[in-house]
Structures are given as structure tokens and as C-alpha cells.
Short mmCIF file of C-alpha atoms and ligand atoms in Angstrom, two decimals:
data_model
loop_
_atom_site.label_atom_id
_atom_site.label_comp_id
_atom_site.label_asym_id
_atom_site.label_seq_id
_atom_site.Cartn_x
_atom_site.Cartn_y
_atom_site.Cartn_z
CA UNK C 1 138.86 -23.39 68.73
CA UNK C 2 137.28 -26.14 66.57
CA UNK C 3 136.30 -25.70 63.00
CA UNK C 4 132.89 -26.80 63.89
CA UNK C 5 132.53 -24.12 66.53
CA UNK C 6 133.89 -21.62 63.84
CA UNK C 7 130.88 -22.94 61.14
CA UNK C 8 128.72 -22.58 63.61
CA UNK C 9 129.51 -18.90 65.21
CA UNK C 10 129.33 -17.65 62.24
CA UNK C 11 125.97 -19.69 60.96
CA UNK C 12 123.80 -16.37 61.28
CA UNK C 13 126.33 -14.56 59.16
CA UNK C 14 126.39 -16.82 56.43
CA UNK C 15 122.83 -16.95 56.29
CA UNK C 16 122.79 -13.17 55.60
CA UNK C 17 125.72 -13.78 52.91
CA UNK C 18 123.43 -16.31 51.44
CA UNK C 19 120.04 -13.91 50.88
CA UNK C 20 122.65 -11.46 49.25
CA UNK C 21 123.51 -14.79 46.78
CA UNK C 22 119.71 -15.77 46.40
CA UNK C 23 118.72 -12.11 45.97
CA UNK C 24 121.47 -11.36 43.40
CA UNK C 25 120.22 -14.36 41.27
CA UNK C 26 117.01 -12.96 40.28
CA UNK C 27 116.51 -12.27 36.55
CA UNK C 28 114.12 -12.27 33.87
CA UNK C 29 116.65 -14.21 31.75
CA UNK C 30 115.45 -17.19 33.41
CA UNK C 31 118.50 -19.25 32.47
CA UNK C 32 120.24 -17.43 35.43
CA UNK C 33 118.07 -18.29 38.23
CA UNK C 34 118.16 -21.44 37.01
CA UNK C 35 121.69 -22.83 36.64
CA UNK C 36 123.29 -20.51 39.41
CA UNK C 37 120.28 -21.78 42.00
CA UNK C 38 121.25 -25.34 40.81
CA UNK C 39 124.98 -24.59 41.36
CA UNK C 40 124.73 -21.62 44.44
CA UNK C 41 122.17 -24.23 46.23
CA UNK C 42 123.78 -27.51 45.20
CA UNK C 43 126.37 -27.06 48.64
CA UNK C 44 129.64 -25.44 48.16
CA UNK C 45 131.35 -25.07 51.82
CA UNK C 46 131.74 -21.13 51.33
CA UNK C 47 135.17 -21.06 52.25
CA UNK C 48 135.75 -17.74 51.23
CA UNK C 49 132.53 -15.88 52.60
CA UNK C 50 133.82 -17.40 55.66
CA UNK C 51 137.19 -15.77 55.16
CA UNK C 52 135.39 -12.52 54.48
CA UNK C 53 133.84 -12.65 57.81
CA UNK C 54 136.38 -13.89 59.50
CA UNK C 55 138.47 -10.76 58.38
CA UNK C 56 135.52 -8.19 59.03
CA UNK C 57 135.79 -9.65 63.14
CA UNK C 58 139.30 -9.32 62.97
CA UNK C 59 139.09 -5.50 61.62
CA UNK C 60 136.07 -4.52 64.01
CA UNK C 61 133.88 -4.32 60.50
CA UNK C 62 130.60 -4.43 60.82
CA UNK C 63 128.57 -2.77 57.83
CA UNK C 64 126.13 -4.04 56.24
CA UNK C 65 127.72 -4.40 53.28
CA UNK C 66 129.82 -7.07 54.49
CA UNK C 67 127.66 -9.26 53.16
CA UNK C 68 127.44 -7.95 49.94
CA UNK C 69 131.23 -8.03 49.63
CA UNK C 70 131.26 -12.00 51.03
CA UNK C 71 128.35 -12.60 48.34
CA UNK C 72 130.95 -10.83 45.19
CA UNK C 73 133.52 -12.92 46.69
CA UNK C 74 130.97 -16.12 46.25
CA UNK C 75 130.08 -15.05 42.94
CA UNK C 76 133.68 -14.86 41.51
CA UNK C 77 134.10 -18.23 42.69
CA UNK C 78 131.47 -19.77 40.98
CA UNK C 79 131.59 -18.25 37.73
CA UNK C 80 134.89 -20.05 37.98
CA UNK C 81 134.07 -23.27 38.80
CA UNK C 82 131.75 -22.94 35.53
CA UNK C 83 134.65 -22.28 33.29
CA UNK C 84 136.57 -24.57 35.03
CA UNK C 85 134.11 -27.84 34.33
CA UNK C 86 133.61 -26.37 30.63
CA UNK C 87 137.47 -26.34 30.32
CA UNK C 88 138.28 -29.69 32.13
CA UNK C 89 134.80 -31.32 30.98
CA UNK C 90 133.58 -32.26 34.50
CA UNK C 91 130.84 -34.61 34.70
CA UNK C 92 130.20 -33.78 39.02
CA UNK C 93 130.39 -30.91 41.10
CA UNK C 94 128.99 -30.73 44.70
CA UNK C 95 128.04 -33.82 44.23
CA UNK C 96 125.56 -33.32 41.20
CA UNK C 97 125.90 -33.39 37.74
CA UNK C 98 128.13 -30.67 36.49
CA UNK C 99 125.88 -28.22 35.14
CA UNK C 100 128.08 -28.27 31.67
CA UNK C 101 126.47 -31.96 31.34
CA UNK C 102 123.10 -30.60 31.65
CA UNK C 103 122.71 -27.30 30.03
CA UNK C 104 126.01 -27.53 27.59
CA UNK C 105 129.21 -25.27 27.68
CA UNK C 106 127.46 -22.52 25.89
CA UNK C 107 124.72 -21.79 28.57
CA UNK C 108 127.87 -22.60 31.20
CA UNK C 109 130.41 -20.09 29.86
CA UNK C 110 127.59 -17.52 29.83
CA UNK C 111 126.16 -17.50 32.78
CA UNK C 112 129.47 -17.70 34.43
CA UNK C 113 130.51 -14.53 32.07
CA UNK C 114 127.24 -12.94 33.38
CA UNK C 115 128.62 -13.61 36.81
CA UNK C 116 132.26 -12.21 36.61
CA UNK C 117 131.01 -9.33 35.07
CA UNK C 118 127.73 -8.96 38.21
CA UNK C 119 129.77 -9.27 40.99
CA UNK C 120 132.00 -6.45 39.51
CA UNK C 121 129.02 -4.76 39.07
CA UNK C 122 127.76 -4.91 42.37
CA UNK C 123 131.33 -4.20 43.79
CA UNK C 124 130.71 -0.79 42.46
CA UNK C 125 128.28 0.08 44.72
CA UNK C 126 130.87 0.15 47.59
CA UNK C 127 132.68 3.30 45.92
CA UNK C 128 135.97 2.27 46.41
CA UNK C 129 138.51 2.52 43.66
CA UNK C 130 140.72 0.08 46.03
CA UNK C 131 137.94 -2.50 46.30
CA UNK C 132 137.63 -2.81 42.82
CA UNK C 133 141.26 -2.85 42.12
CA UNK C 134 141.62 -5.96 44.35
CA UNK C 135 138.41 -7.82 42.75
CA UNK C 136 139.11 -7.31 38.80
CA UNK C 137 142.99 -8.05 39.69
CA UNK C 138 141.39 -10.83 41.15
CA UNK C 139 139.62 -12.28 38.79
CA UNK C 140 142.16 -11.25 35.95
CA UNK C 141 144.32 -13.70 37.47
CA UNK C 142 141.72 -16.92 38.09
CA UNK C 143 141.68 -16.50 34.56
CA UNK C 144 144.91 -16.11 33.47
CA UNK C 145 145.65 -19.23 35.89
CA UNK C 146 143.53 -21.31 34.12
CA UNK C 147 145.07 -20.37 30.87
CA UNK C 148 148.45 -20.67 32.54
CA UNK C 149 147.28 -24.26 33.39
CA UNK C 150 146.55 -25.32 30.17
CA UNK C 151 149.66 -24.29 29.03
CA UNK C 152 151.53 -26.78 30.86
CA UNK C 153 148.53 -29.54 30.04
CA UNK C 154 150.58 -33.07 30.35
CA UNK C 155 153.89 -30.80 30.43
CA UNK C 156 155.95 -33.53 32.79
CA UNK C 157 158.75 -30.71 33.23
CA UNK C 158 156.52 -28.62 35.36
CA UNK C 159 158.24 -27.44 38.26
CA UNK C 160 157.08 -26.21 41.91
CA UNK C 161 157.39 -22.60 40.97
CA UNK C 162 155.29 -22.53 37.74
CA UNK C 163 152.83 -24.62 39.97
CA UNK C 164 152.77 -22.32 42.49
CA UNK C 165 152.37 -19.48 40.37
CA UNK C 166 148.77 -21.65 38.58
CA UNK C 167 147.80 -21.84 41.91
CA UNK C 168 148.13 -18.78 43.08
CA UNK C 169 146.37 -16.86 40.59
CA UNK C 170 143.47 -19.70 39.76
CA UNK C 171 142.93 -19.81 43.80
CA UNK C 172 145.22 -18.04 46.22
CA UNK C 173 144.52 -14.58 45.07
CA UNK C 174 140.91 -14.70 45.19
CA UNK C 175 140.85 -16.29 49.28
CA UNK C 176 143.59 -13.25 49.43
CA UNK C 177 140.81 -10.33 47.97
CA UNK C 178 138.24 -12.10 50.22
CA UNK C 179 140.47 -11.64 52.96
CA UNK C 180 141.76 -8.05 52.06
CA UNK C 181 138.46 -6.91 51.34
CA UNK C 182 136.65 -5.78 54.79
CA UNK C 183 140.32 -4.76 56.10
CA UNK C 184 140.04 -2.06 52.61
CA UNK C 185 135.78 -1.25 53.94
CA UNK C 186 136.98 -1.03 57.55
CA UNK C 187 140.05 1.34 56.38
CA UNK C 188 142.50 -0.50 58.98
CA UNK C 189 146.44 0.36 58.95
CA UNK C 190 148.35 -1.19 55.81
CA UNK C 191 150.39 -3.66 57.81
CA UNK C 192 147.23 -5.29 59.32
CA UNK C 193 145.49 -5.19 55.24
CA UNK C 194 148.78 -6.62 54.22
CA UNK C 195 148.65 -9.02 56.82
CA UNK C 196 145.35 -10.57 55.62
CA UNK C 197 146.16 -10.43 52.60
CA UNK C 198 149.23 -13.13 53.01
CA UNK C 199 147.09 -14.68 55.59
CA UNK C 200 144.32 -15.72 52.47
CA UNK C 201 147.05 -15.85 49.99
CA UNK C 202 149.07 -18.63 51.95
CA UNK C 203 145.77 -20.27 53.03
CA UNK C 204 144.42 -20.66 49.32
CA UNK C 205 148.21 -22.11 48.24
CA UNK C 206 147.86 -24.83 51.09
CA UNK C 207 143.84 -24.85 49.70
CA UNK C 208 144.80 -25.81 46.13
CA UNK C 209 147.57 -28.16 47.30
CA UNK C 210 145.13 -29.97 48.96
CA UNK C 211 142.86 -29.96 46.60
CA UNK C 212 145.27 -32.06 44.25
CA UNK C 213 146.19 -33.89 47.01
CA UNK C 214 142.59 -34.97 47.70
CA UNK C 215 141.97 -35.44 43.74
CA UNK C 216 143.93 -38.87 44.13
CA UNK C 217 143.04 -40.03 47.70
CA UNK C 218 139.49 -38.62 48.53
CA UNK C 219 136.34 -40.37 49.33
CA UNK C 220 134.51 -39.54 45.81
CA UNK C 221 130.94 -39.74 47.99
CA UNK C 222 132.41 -36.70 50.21
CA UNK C 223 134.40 -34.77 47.56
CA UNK C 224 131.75 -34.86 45.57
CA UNK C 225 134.13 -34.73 42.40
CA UNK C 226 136.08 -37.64 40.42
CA UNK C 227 138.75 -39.19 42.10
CA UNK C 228 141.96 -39.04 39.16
CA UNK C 229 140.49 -36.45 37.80
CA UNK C 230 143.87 -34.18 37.74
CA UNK C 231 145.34 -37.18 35.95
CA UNK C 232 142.95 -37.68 33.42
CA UNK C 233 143.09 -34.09 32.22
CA UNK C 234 146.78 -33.69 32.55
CA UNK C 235 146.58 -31.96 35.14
CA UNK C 236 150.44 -31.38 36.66
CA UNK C 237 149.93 -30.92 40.23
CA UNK C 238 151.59 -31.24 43.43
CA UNK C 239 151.69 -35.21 43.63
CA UNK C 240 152.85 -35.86 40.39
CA UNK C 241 155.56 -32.90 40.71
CA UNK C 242 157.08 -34.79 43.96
CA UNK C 243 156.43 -38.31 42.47
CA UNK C 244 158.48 -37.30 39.63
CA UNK C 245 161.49 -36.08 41.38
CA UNK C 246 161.26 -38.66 43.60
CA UNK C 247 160.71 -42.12 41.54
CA UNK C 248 163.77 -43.73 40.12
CA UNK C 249 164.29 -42.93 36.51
CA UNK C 250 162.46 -46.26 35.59
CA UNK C 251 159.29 -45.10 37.75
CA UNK C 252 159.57 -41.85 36.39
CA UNK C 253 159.31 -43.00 33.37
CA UNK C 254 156.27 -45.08 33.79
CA UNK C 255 154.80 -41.73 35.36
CA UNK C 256 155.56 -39.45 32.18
CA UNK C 257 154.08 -42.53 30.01
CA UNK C 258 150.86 -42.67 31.60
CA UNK C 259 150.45 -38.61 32.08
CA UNK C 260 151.02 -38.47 28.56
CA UNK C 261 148.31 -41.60 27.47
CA UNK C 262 145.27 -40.34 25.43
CA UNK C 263 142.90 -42.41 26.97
CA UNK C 264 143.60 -43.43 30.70
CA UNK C 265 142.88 -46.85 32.16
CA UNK C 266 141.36 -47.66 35.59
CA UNK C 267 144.58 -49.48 36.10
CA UNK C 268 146.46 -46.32 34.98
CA UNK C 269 145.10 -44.41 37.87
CA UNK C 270 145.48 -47.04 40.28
CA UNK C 271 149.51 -47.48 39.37
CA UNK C 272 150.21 -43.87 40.09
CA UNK C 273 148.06 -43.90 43.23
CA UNK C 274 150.21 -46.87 43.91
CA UNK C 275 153.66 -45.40 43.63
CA UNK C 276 152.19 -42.21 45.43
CA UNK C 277 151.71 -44.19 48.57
CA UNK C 278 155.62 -46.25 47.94
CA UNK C 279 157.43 -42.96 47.79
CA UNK C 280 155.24 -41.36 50.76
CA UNK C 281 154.35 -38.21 48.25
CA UNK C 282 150.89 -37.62 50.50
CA UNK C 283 152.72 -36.93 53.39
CA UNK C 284 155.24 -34.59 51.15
CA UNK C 285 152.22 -32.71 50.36
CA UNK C 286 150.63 -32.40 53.19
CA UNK C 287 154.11 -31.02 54.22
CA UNK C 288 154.28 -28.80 51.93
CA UNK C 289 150.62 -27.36 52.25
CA UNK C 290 151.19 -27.36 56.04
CA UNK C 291 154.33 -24.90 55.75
CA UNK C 292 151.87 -22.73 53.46
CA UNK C 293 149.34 -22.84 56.92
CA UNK C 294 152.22 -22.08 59.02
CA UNK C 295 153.11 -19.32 57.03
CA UNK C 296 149.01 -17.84 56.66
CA UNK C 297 149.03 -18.12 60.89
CA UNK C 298 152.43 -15.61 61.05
CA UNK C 299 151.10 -13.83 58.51
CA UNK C 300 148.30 -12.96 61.07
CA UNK C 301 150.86 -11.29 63.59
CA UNK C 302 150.17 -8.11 63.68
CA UNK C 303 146.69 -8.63 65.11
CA UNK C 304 146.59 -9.32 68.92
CA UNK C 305 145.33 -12.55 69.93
CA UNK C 306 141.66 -12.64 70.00
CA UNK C 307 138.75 -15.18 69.55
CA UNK C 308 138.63 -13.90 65.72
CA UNK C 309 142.29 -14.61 65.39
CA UNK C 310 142.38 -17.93 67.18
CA UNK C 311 138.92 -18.69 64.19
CA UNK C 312 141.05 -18.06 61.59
CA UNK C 313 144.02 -20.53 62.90
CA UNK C 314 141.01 -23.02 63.01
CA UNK C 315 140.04 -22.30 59.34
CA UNK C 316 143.61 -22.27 58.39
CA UNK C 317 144.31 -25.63 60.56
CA UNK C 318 140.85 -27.26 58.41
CA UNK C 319 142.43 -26.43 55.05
CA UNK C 320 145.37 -29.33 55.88
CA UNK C 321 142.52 -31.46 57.85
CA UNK C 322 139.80 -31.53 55.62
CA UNK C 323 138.70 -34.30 53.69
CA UNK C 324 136.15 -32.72 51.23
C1 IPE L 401 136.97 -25.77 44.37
O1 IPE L 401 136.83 -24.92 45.45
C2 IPE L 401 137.96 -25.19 43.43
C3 IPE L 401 139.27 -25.02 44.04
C4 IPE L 401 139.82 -23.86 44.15
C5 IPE L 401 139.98 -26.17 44.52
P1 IPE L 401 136.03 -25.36 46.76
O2 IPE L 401 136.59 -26.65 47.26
O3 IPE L 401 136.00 -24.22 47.72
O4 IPE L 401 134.59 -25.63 46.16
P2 IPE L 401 133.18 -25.54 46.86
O5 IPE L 401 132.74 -24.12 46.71
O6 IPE L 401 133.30 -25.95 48.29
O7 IPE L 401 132.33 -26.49 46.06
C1 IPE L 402 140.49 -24.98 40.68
O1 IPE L 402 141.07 -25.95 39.96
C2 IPE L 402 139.54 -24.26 39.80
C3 IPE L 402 139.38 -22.85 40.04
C4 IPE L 402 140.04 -22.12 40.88
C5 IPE L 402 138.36 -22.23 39.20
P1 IPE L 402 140.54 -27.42 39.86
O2 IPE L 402 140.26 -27.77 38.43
O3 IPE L 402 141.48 -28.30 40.62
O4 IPE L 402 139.18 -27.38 40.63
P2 IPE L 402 138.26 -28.63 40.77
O5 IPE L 402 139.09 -29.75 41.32
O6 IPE L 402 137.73 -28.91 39.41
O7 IPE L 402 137.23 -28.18 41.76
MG1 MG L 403 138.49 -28.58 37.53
MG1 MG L 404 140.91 -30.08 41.72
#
């Protein structure tokens, strides 16, 4: 199964998940409508709607309020990604102006509080004490990950396993509650919940890796972000973690220098992107985020094979593929 047959089978669907978003947005605080319809309907690939649904086929779920769970899931996500370009001072998202650069970080950290706290809202309409348990935990730990993050801002001494850990709670555990979700509605065994559950946790690991891969190596047309990025906030991500157990002490040196520079330099950027291709740290990560895949597809075990199951290996496969 190709991605693009996966985006497209489930087209319908996420044009039901998206009237949930649109109707959710209405307000009379007309702020709301206005920077989440700028954000919500600036693009956004819905990766993790798509997970939801993907999980609902695999569980035989089919309620309606499937899409009201995928649409929660959406929310979460971008009240995020509006703290997230208030805390690293994004200037693009989706391609646009960040909407930090338009309405200010005040208006931004608002209206994305307004959103954490709505999609918890809404979740209570599902009356399920698990549901909600999975989608405060949730978003507990996106924001504990980005405080974790900023902890270790320009901290060369990171290691894999405090990275991992930022990663998993800013991004694994949230494609893990999208996942868990309609396995909780659909009130399937525990080993096949649990299953999904590792199945979005390893699949948001190998989504963040790449994301930090792509941060120095994208096309900044498709990403629709800043290429160096990472590097110019201090970001200590994958690359930079194997680049700096890699290099020679003299390399590694230059490295720490340049992470730890107040104000970056084109040519900055462009001598760690250089020494990222000599030591071959791409393919490391993409290694690395590939075991991650590997280990989302076993995760998926105790389901029989199936055309849902063989969609999610495509989704999972994408994640590694992707390029935006
Ligand atoms: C961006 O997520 C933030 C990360 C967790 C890397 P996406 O890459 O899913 O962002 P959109 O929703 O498609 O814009
Ligand atoms: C992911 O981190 C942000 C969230 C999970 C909220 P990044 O800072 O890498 O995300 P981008 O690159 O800005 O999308
Ligand atoms: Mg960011
Ligand atoms: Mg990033």
C-alpha cells in the first residue's frame, strides 16, 4: 500500500474530521475564529487525525464520535505549535507567517491556552474517565517537553536518552493518545490498546527524529519552516547529538563553538551542514528513526494482517520517507 492510496482512502474521513475542526472554531471572541482558521486552514498534513482513523479501522470503530476524538487530537496539536513558535520565535509555519509575527505572543499563547483547555472540554463529552486520562496525560507532557527542552537550550552534553525523553513527551505521546484513543471508544482487549499505543509512540519518536533531521536538509519551499532553525535556537537534536560523538575533538569543538554563538552566521549553518554530510550523520538518523518504524510495525502484531494494518505500515514507512 502507498501513502498516497492511504491519503486518499481515507479523504472522506478527514473531511468529516475537518467540519468537527471548522465547527469547533466558532466563537463570539472573534480572535478565535480568526487565528485558529488562519492556522487550522493554513495546511497542516493531519498526521495524527490520520492515526486516529487509522486505529478506529483497525479496532472495527465506527461511531460517530470518531471524528470528534481525531478533531481533540488536532486541537492539542495546534495549541502546541502556538506555544511552540511563541517559545522558539518562529517567523513561518505551513508555509505562512507564524501567527506570533502577526497577532503577537499574547493573542498566540491565548488562543492556544483556549485550545488545550477546548479540546479537553469536548473530550468530556465521550464519558470516559480513560479517555481523558490519556488526553490531559497527554498534553501534560507536550508541555513539560517543551520545558524539558529548554532546559537543555545550547546544553552540548545532551545525550540520546534525555533527547528521547523531549521527544517523547513534546511529540510521541500525543501520536500515541491519537492512536490509543478509538482502541479505549471501541473497548478492544488491552494487548491490542497497548499495541497501538507503542505503535504511535514509536511512530512519533521516528516523527520528531525526522523532523530535526529535515530542519538541516529540507527544501524550505516544502517544509514550509526555516531551514537551521534547530541550530539557531539551540536546539540539541538528533544531528548534532551524533555529529558530536562522532567529529574528532577538533570538529567537536568547532560544533560546541558555534551551538553556543549568540548570533549565528549564514556560514555558521552552512559549516555544520557541512560536517553533517563528512561524517554521514543523515544516514545515522535516518537509521536511527528507521529502527523506531521497525519497532511501531511489531508493535502492531497482535492485529491480523488486514488492509488497515498494511495502511498503517504505509504511514509508518512515510514518516522515514517524507520530505515535508
Ligand atoms: C510539527 O508537526 C511539530 C512536530 C511535532 C515536529 P507536523 O509536522 O505534524 O506539523 P503540521 O501539522 O503538518 O504542520
Ligand atoms: C515540536 O518541536 C513542537 C511540538 C511538538 C509542539 P519543534 O520545535 O521541532 O517543531 P517545529 O519544527 O517548530 O515544527
Ligand atoms: Mg519549533
Ligand atoms: Mg522542528
Amino acid at each position: 500500500v502507498r501513502i498516497e492510496t492511504v491519503w486518499k482512502t481515507f479523504h472522506p474521513d478527514l473531511d468529516r474530521v475537518e467540519a468537527e475542526i471548522r465547527h469547533h472554531l466558532h466563537s463570539d471572541a472573534a480572535i478565535i475564529p480568526e487565528v485558529g482558521a488562519y492556522l487550522l486552514e493554513g495546511g497542516g498534513k493531519r498526521v495524527r487525525p490520520l492515526l486516529s482513523l487509522l486505529a478506529a479501522r483497525l479496532c472495527g470503530f465506527e461511531r460517530e464520535s470518531l471524528y470528534t476524538l481525531a478533531a481533540i487530537v488536532e486541537y492539542l496539536h495546534t495549541a502546541s505549535l502556538l506555544h511552540d513558535d511563541v517559545v522558539d520565535m518562529a517567523q513561518l509555519r505551513r508555509g505562512h507567517a507564524a501567527a506570533n509575527s502577526i497577532w503577537g505572543n499574547q493573542v498566540c499563547v491565548s488562543v492556544g491556552d483556549y485550545f488545550y483547555a477546548m479540546a479537553l472540554h469536548l473530550a468530556v463529552a465521550e464519558d470516559s474517565l480513560e479517555i481523558m486520562e490519556i488526553l490531559s496525560a497527554a498534553t501534560a507532557y507536550m508541555v513539560k517537553g517543551e520545558l524539558l527542552q529548554m532546559a537543555h537550550t545550547k546544553d552540548v552534553q545532551t545525550n540520546r536518552a534525555q533527547y528521547e525523553g523531549i521527544i517523547t513527551c513534546k511529540t510521541a505521546n500525543l501520536m500515541a493518545a491519537a492512536c490509543a484513543l478509538p482502541a479505549v471508544a471501541a473497548g478492544v482487549a488491552e494487548p491490542l490498546k497497548e499495541g497501538l499505543r507503542a505503535f504511535g509512540r514509536h511512530l512519533g519518536i521516528a516523527f520528531q527524529m525526522v523532523d530535526d533531521t529535515l530542519d538541516y536538509v529540507a527544501d524550505e519551499e516544502r517544509l514550509g519552516k526555516l531551514v537551521g532553525k534547530d541550530l539557531m535556537e539551540g536546539k540539541v537534536t538528533l544531528p548534532l547529538i551524533l555529529l558530536l560523538q562522532e567529529a574528532t575533538a577538533a570538529d567537536r569543538a568547532r560544533v560546541g563553538e558555534i551551538i553556543l554563538k549568540d548570533n549565528l552566521e549564514p556560514h555558521d549553518l552552512q559549516e555544520v551542514i557541512l560536517l553533517l554530510g563528512r561524517y554521514e550523520i543523515l544516514d545515522a538518523c535516518l537509521a536511527v528513526s528507521g529502527d523506531h518504524v521497525r519497532q511501531a510495525k511489531e508493535a502492531l502484531a497482535p492485529f491480523p494482517e488486514s488492509e488497515a494494518r498494511a495502511a498503517c505500515f504505509a504511514l509508518a514507512d512515510y514518516v522515514v520517507e517524507r520530505d515535508l
